[in-house]
């Protein structure tokens, strides 16, 4: 892409200015960044073809895809900070139970809804695609959730459980998708591969956690040779980039295709590092400041890659509506039931499911994998439509849920509306 630096700078400046407008109407900054991407994308300003202004095509957006991978790596590394031993002792069992059950319930509800849709309209959606979409529905986007938590400085039992569940959700979603996609492929091809359905997803999870753990230990060992916080931050950044690069490696071990999950690798690196490094708290705060522009670009690019051509396909829109309604019901009911089962507070039972609605990159990656199905294009279109809706609406729902649960203070909410809390307190 020509004028790359000009394009990146315009994206950042526009996104930051849009976030100021978003505050005036009480919207989270992440929504402003996504809308900025839509405006600068190939369906709006990018269509004008102005040099260095916006993205002229989807290829231009893909050209900066490496920035998205890097941003996801830092996001996952930061979420790993939530898995400190103290929190694992107090909430680990709840987080694992809720993380697994809400994902399974969501998959079952979406599968049921879409299979019924297939029986009524067999020409519109195939059975393999319906089963695959059910598994994709389990995935939750950690990036948007973390951005909302950071912006409003949310803190409390709901927020802590949310960040742990979002991280666990990636591993659960991977297993559910691999199993469902294996069954879907078997329905089309007439044979079930045990290796594809059971072995490969488990191997991927184990390899990812091992690689992340090793990287976390080596990072802590490496930083002991440096006393300057600047050098330690540089080493941390280098290791996150290293784990992102290593997570892209794929290889064959006999009949088993082996790979890594970027989110799991970086999350495990952050978990191990933050539990054994005494200065990890200070380093994580400084790292957040350093990576803020990268996170903003991630959401701008996410907005730019939303394909608005999907709005021209009425069948995909209809299936998308069914998918969104069923997935939302699954997340809310699954979270409520699993939280009640594990004895969570009433507020957590009521609001956790709403905060799990965001969906983006992981789901899109699964949809790309599902492209090999005979009806793979429909799966991709439905997921694209749901991501478009969830990315624009879910951050606000997450903010409202956290505020209703009392984990966003009124001063921070007033500030998000551009008001001075002190002046409000006086009248």
mmCIF file of N, CA and C in Angstrom, residues 142-220:
data_model
loop_
_atom_site.group_PDB
_atom_site.id
_atom_site.type_symbol
_atom_site.label_atom_id
_atom_site.label_comp_id
_atom_site.label_asym_id
_atom_site.label_seq_id
_atom_site.Cartn_x
_atom_site.Cartn_y
_atom_site.Cartn_z
ATOM 1 N N UNK A 142 -12.341 -11.010 22.926
ATOM 2 C CA UNK A 142 -11.751 -10.423 24.130
ATOM 3 C C UNK A 142 -11.356 -8.966 23.973
ATOM 4 N N UNK A 143 -11.047 -8.540 22.730
ATOM 5 C CA UNK A 143 -10.509 -7.197 22.517
ATOM 6 C C UNK A 143 -11.502 -6.105 22.902
ATOM 7 N N UNK A 144 -12.741 -6.202 22.402
ATOM 8 C CA UNK A 144 -13.730 -5.170 22.690
ATOM 9 C C UNK A 144 -14.064 -5.130 24.183
ATOM 10 N N UNK A 145 -14.160 -6.300 24.800
ATOM 11 C CA UNK A 145 -14.454 -6.368 26.230
ATOM 12 C C UNK A 145 -13.362 -5.691 27.047
ATOM 13 N N UNK A 146 -12.109 -6.005 26.732
ATOM 14 C CA UNK A 146 -10.993 -5.433 27.472
ATOM 15 C C UNK A 146 -10.928 -3.921 27.276
ATOM 16 N N UNK A 147 -11.215 -3.447 26.074
ATOM 17 C CA UNK A 147 -11.179 -2.009 25.800
ATOM 18 C C UNK A 147 -12.217 -1.265 26.641
ATOM 19 N N UNK A 148 -13.419 -1.827 26.756
ATOM 20 C CA UNK A 148 -14.466 -1.189 27.569
ATOM 21 C C UNK A 148 -14.061 -1.178 29.039
ATOM 22 N N UNK A 149 -13.523 -2.293 29.522
ATOM 23 C CA UNK A 149 -13.083 -2.381 30.920
ATOM 24 C C UNK A 149 -12.013 -1.333 31.211
ATOM 25 N N UNK A 150 -11.074 -1.177 30.289
ATOM 26 C CA UNK A 150 -9.998 -0.193 30.485
ATOM 27 C C UNK A 150 -10.528 1.235 30.450
ATOM 28 N N UNK A 151 -11.365 1.534 29.462
ATOM 29 C CA UNK A 151 -11.832 2.907 29.305
ATOM 30 C C UNK A 151 -12.563 3.402 30.541
ATOM 31 N N UNK A 152 -13.430 2.551 31.100
ATOM 32 C CA UNK A 152 -14.250 2.972 32.237
ATOM 33 C C UNK A 152 -13.685 2.505 33.578
ATOM 34 N N UNK A 153 -12.462 1.927 33.538
ATOM 35 C CA UNK A 153 -11.786 1.473 34.761
ATOM 36 C C UNK A 153 -12.715 0.601 35.609
ATOM 37 N N UNK A 154 -13.421 -0.282 34.929
ATOM 38 C CA UNK A 154 -14.345 -1.175 35.629
ATOM 39 C C UNK A 154 -13.571 -2.118 36.542
ATOM 40 N N UNK A 155 -14.109 -2.353 37.720
ATOM 41 C CA UNK A 155 -13.452 -3.247 38.661
ATOM 42 C C UNK A 155 -14.483 -3.836 39.616
ATOM 43 N N UNK A 156 -14.307 -5.094 39.937
ATOM 44 C CA UNK A 156 -15.239 -5.777 40.827
ATOM 45 C C UNK A 156 -15.310 -7.245 40.479
ATOM 46 N N UNK A 157 -16.093 -8.017 41.202
ATOM 47 C CA UNK A 157 -16.176 -9.466 40.957
ATOM 48 C C UNK A 157 -16.679 -9.821 39.555
ATOM 49 N N UNK A 158 -17.634 -9.045 39.020
ATOM 50 C CA UNK A 158 -18.128 -9.317 37.673
ATOM 51 C C UNK A 158 -17.035 -9.104 36.642
ATOM 52 N N UNK A 159 -16.312 -8.000 36.756
ATOM 53 C CA UNK A 159 -15.242 -7.698 35.802
ATOM 54 C C UNK A 159 -14.150 -8.748 35.850
ATOM 55 N N UNK A 160 -13.755 -9.147 37.065
ATOM 56 C CA UNK A 160 -12.692 -10.152 37.206
ATOM 57 C C UNK A 160 -13.127 -11.490 36.602
ATOM 58 N N UNK A 161 -14.356 -11.902 36.894
ATOM 59 C CA UNK A 161 -14.855 -13.164 36.338
ATOM 60 C C UNK A 161 -14.993 -13.062 34.823
ATOM 61 N N UNK A 162 -15.456 -11.921 34.333
ATOM 62 C CA UNK A 162 -15.630 -11.716 32.895
ATOM 63 C C UNK A 162 -14.330 -11.919 32.141
ATOM 64 N N UNK A 163 -13.250 -11.292 32.604
ATOM 65 C CA UNK A 163 -11.974 -11.385 31.891
ATOM 66 C C UNK A 163 -11.429 -12.808 31.914
ATOM 67 N N UNK A 164 -11.660 -13.530 33.008
ATOM 68 C CA UNK A 164 -11.206 -14.920 33.067
ATOM 69 C C UNK A 164 -12.041 -15.806 32.144
ATOM 70 N N UNK A 165 -13.353 -15.588 32.123
ATOM 71 C CA UNK A 165 -14.236 -16.391 31.271
ATOM 72 C C UNK A 165 -13.938 -16.139 29.802
ATOM 73 N N UNK A 166 -13.698 -14.881 29.431
ATOM 74 C CA UNK A 166 -13.385 -14.546 28.034
ATOM 75 C C UNK A 166 -12.126 -15.285 27.581
ATOM 76 N N UNK A 167 -11.134 -15.385 28.475
ATOM 77 C CA UNK A 167 -9.904 -16.088 28.125
ATOM 78 C C UNK A 167 -10.143 -17.593 27.977
ATOM 79 N N UNK A 168 -10.885 -18.168 28.910
ATOM 80 C CA UNK A 168 -11.194 -19.601 28.858
ATOM 81 C C UNK A 168 -12.041 -19.926 27.631
ATOM 82 N N UNK A 169 -12.885 -18.975 27.258
ATOM 83 C CA UNK A 169 -13.803 -19.162 26.139
ATOM 84 C C UNK A 169 -13.079 -19.519 24.842
ATOM 85 N N UNK A 170 -11.862 -18.997 24.671
ATOM 86 C CA UNK A 170 -11.113 -19.267 23.440
ATOM 87 C C UNK A 170 -10.782 -20.749 23.319
ATOM 88 N N UNK A 171 -10.342 -21.348 24.431
ATOM 89 C CA UNK A 171 -10.008 -22.780 24.406
ATOM 90 C C UNK A 171 -11.256 -23.633 24.204
ATOM 91 N N UNK A 172 -12.330 -23.292 24.909
ATOM 92 C CA UNK A 172 -13.582 -24.048 24.775
ATOM 93 C C UNK A 172 -14.132 -23.925 23.355
ATOM 94 N N UNK A 173 -14.126 -22.690 22.839
ATOM 95 C CA UNK A 173 -14.623 -22.462 21.478
ATOM 96 C C UNK A 173 -13.837 -23.234 20.441
ATOM 97 N N UNK A 174 -12.519 -23.330 20.644
ATOM 98 C CA UNK A 174 -11.670 -24.080 19.709
ATOM 99 C C UNK A 174 -12.076 -25.548 19.657
ATOM 100 N N UNK A 175 -12.311 -26.145 20.819
ATOM 101 C CA UNK A 175 -12.710 -27.558 20.871
ATOM 102 C C UNK A 175 -14.084 -27.753 20.246
ATOM 103 N N UNK A 176 -15.031 -26.894 20.594
ATOM 104 C CA UNK A 176 -16.391 -27.006 20.051
ATOM 105 C C UNK A 176 -16.393 -26.847 18.533
ATOM 106 N N UNK A 177 -15.616 -25.874 18.045
ATOM 107 C CA UNK A 177 -15.598 -25.653 16.593
ATOM 108 C C UNK A 177 -14.951 -26.835 15.870
ATOM 109 N N UNK A 178 -13.838 -27.316 16.388
ATOM 110 C CA UNK A 178 -13.152 -28.434 15.728
ATOM 111 C C UNK A 178 -14.050 -29.666 15.668
ATOM 112 N N UNK A 179 -14.738 -29.937 16.771
ATOM 113 C CA UNK A 179 -15.632 -31.097 16.795
ATOM 114 C C UNK A 179 -16.817 -30.906 15.855
ATOM 115 N N UNK A 180 -17.438 -29.732 15.896
ATOM 116 C CA UNK A 180 -18.607 -29.463 15.040
ATOM 117 C C UNK A 180 -18.233 -29.433 13.568
ATOM 118 N N UNK A 181 -17.093 -28.807 13.264
ATOM 119 C CA UNK A 181 -16.671 -28.729 11.870
ATOM 120 C C UNK A 181 -16.301 -30.113 11.347
ATOM 121 N N UNK A 182 -15.733 -30.947 12.227
ATOM 122 C CA UNK A 182 -15.431 -32.318 11.824
ATOM 123 C C UNK A 182 -16.693 -33.100 11.502
ATOM 124 N N UNK A 183 -17.723 -32.924 12.331
ATOM 125 C CA UNK A 183 -19.010 -33.589 12.085
ATOM 126 C C UNK A 183 -19.647 -33.060 10.801
ATOM 127 N N UNK A 184 -19.575 -31.732 10.606
ATOM 128 C CA UNK A 184 -20.149 -31.126 9.399
ATOM 129 C C UNK A 184 -19.451 -31.659 8.144
ATOM 130 N N UNK A 185 -18.137 -31.750 8.207
ATOM 131 C CA UNK A 185 -17.390 -32.285 7.053
ATOM 132 C C UNK A 185 -17.741 -33.747 6.811
ATOM 133 N N UNK A 186 -17.946 -34.486 7.904
ATOM 134 C CA UNK A 186 -18.310 -35.900 7.767
ATOM 135 C C UNK A 186 -19.670 -36.053 7.102
ATOM 136 N N UNK A 187 -20.615 -35.173 7.410
ATOM 137 C CA UNK A 187 -21.941 -35.218 6.792
ATOM 138 C C UNK A 187 -21.858 -34.996 5.283
ATOM 139 N N UNK A 188 -20.902 -34.181 4.872
ATOM 140 C CA UNK A 188 -20.752 -33.915 3.439
ATOM 141 C C UNK A 188 -19.948 -34.992 2.728
ATOM 142 N N UNK A 189 -18.921 -35.509 3.441
ATOM 143 C CA UNK A 189 -18.003 -36.440 2.793
ATOM 144 C C UNK A 189 -18.303 -37.900 3.115
ATOM 145 N N UNK A 190 -19.119 -38.141 4.162
ATOM 146 C CA UNK A 190 -19.518 -39.504 4.487
ATOM 147 C C UNK A 190 -18.573 -40.261 5.383
ATOM 148 N N UNK A 191 -17.655 -39.560 6.085
ATOM 149 C CA UNK A 191 -16.739 -40.251 6.995
ATOM 150 C C UNK A 191 -16.260 -39.319 8.093
ATOM 151 N N UNK A 192 -16.144 -39.843 9.324
ATOM 152 C CA UNK A 192 -15.705 -39.042 10.465
ATOM 153 C C UNK A 192 -14.225 -39.294 10.727
ATOM 154 N N UNK A 193 -13.450 -38.213 10.851
ATOM 155 C CA UNK A 193 -12.037 -38.319 11.177
ATOM 156 C C UNK A 193 -11.850 -38.042 12.668
ATOM 157 N N UNK A 194 -11.492 -39.075 13.437
ATOM 158 C CA UNK A 194 -11.285 -38.915 14.877
ATOM 159 C C UNK A 194 -10.134 -37.949 15.140
ATOM 160 N N UNK A 195 -9.133 -37.986 14.268
ATOM 161 C CA UNK A 195 -7.974 -37.109 14.447
ATOM 162 C C UNK A 195 -8.398 -35.641 14.331
ATOM 163 N N UNK A 196 -9.218 -35.342 13.327
ATOM 164 C CA UNK A 196 -9.639 -33.961 13.116
ATOM 165 C C UNK A 196 -10.594 -33.484 14.204
ATOM 166 N N UNK A 197 -11.515 -34.357 14.607
ATOM 167 C CA UNK A 197 -12.555 -33.959 15.558
ATOM 168 C C UNK A 197 -12.037 -33.888 16.985
ATOM 169 N N UNK A 198 -11.202 -34.842 17.393
ATOM 170 C CA UNK A 198 -10.800 -34.923 18.796
ATOM 171 C C UNK A 198 -9.323 -34.620 19.042
ATOM 172 N N UNK A 199 -8.441 -35.220 18.261
ATOM 173 C CA UNK A 199 -7.011 -35.147 18.560
ATOM 174 C C UNK A 199 -6.436 -33.760 18.294
ATOM 175 N N UNK A 200 -6.664 -33.221 17.097
ATOM 176 C CA UNK A 200 -6.012 -31.968 16.713
ATOM 177 C C UNK A 200 -6.372 -30.777 17.609
ATOM 178 N N UNK A 201 -7.653 -30.582 17.975
ATOM 179 C CA UNK A 201 -7.935 -29.450 18.872
ATOM 180 C C UNK A 201 -7.284 -29.581 20.248
ATOM 181 N N UNK A 202 -7.234 -30.802 20.781
ATOM 182 C CA UNK A 202 -6.596 -31.007 22.087
ATOM 183 C C UNK A 202 -5.093 -30.761 21.981
ATOM 184 N N UNK A 203 -4.490 -31.255 20.891
ATOM 185 C CA UNK A 203 -3.053 -31.038 20.669
ATOM 186 C C UNK A 203 -2.757 -29.548 20.552
ATOM 187 N N UNK A 204 -3.601 -28.818 19.834
ATOM 188 C CA UNK A 204 -3.387 -27.377 19.666
ATOM 189 C C UNK A 204 -3.433 -26.641 21.000
ATOM 190 N N UNK A 205 -4.379 -27.003 21.848
ATOM 191 C CA UNK A 205 -4.491 -26.366 23.163
ATOM 192 C C UNK A 205 -3.273 -26.678 24.023
ATOM 193 N N UNK A 206 -2.870 -27.945 24.059
ATOM 194 C CA UNK A 206 -1.725 -28.352 24.878
ATOM 195 C C UNK A 206 -0.443 -27.675 24.395
ATOM 196 N N UNK A 207 -0.209 -27.699 23.075
ATOM 197 C CA UNK A 207 0.987 -27.062 22.527
ATOM 198 C C UNK A 207 0.998 -25.562 22.806
ATOM 199 N N UNK A 208 -0.162 -24.925 22.700
ATOM 200 C CA UNK A 208 -0.247 -23.479 22.923
ATOM 201 C C UNK A 208 0.073 -23.123 24.366
ATOM 202 N N UNK A 209 -0.484 -23.901 25.307
ATOM 203 C CA UNK A 209 -0.231 -23.629 26.721
ATOM 204 C C UNK A 209 1.220 -23.910 27.092
ATOM 205 N N UNK A 210 1.798 -24.960 26.522
ATOM 206 C CA UNK A 210 3.210 -25.267 26.796
ATOM 207 C C UNK A 210 4.125 -24.177 26.249
ATOM 208 N N UNK A 211 3.892 -23.767 25.007
ATOM 209 C CA UNK A 211 4.720 -22.725 24.406
ATOM 210 C C UNK A 211 4.610 -21.429 25.204
ATOM 211 N N UNK A 212 3.382 -21.077 25.606
ATOM 212 C CA UNK A 212 3.193 -19.862 26.383
ATOM 213 C C UNK A 212 3.872 -19.928 27.733
ATOM 214 N N UNK A 213 3.798 -21.082 28.398
ATOM 215 C CA UNK A 213 4.427 -21.238 29.710
ATOM 216 C C UNK A 213 5.943 -21.105 29.607
ATOM 217 N N UNK A 214 6.530 -21.764 28.619
ATOM 218 C CA UNK A 214 7.985 -21.674 28.410
ATOM 219 C C UNK A 214 8.386 -20.224 28.132
ATOM 220 N N UNK A 215 7.629 -19.550 27.273
ATOM 221 C CA UNK A 215 7.937 -18.155 26.945
ATOM 222 C C UNK A 215 7.839 -17.263 28.175
ATOM 223 N N UNK A 216 6.853 -17.526 29.043
ATOM 224 C CA UNK A 216 6.701 -16.729 30.261
ATOM 225 C C UNK A 216 7.886 -16.889 31.196
ATOM 226 N N UNK A 217 8.361 -18.127 31.376
ATOM 227 C CA UNK A 217 9.525 -18.370 32.234
ATOM 228 C C UNK A 217 10.785 -17.729 31.653
ATOM 229 N N UNK A 218 10.983 -17.858 30.340
ATOM 230 C CA UNK A 218 12.177 -17.281 29.718
ATOM 231 C C UNK A 218 12.133 -15.755 29.785
ATOM 232 N N UNK A 219 10.942 -15.169 29.625
ATOM 233 C CA UNK A 219 10.810 -13.712 29.712
ATOM 234 C C UNK A 219 11.215 -13.222 31.100
ATOM 235 N N UNK A 220 10.740 -13.889 32.147
ATOM 236 C CA UNK A 220 11.107 -13.496 33.514
ATOM 237 C C UNK A 220 12.608 -13.638 33.729
#
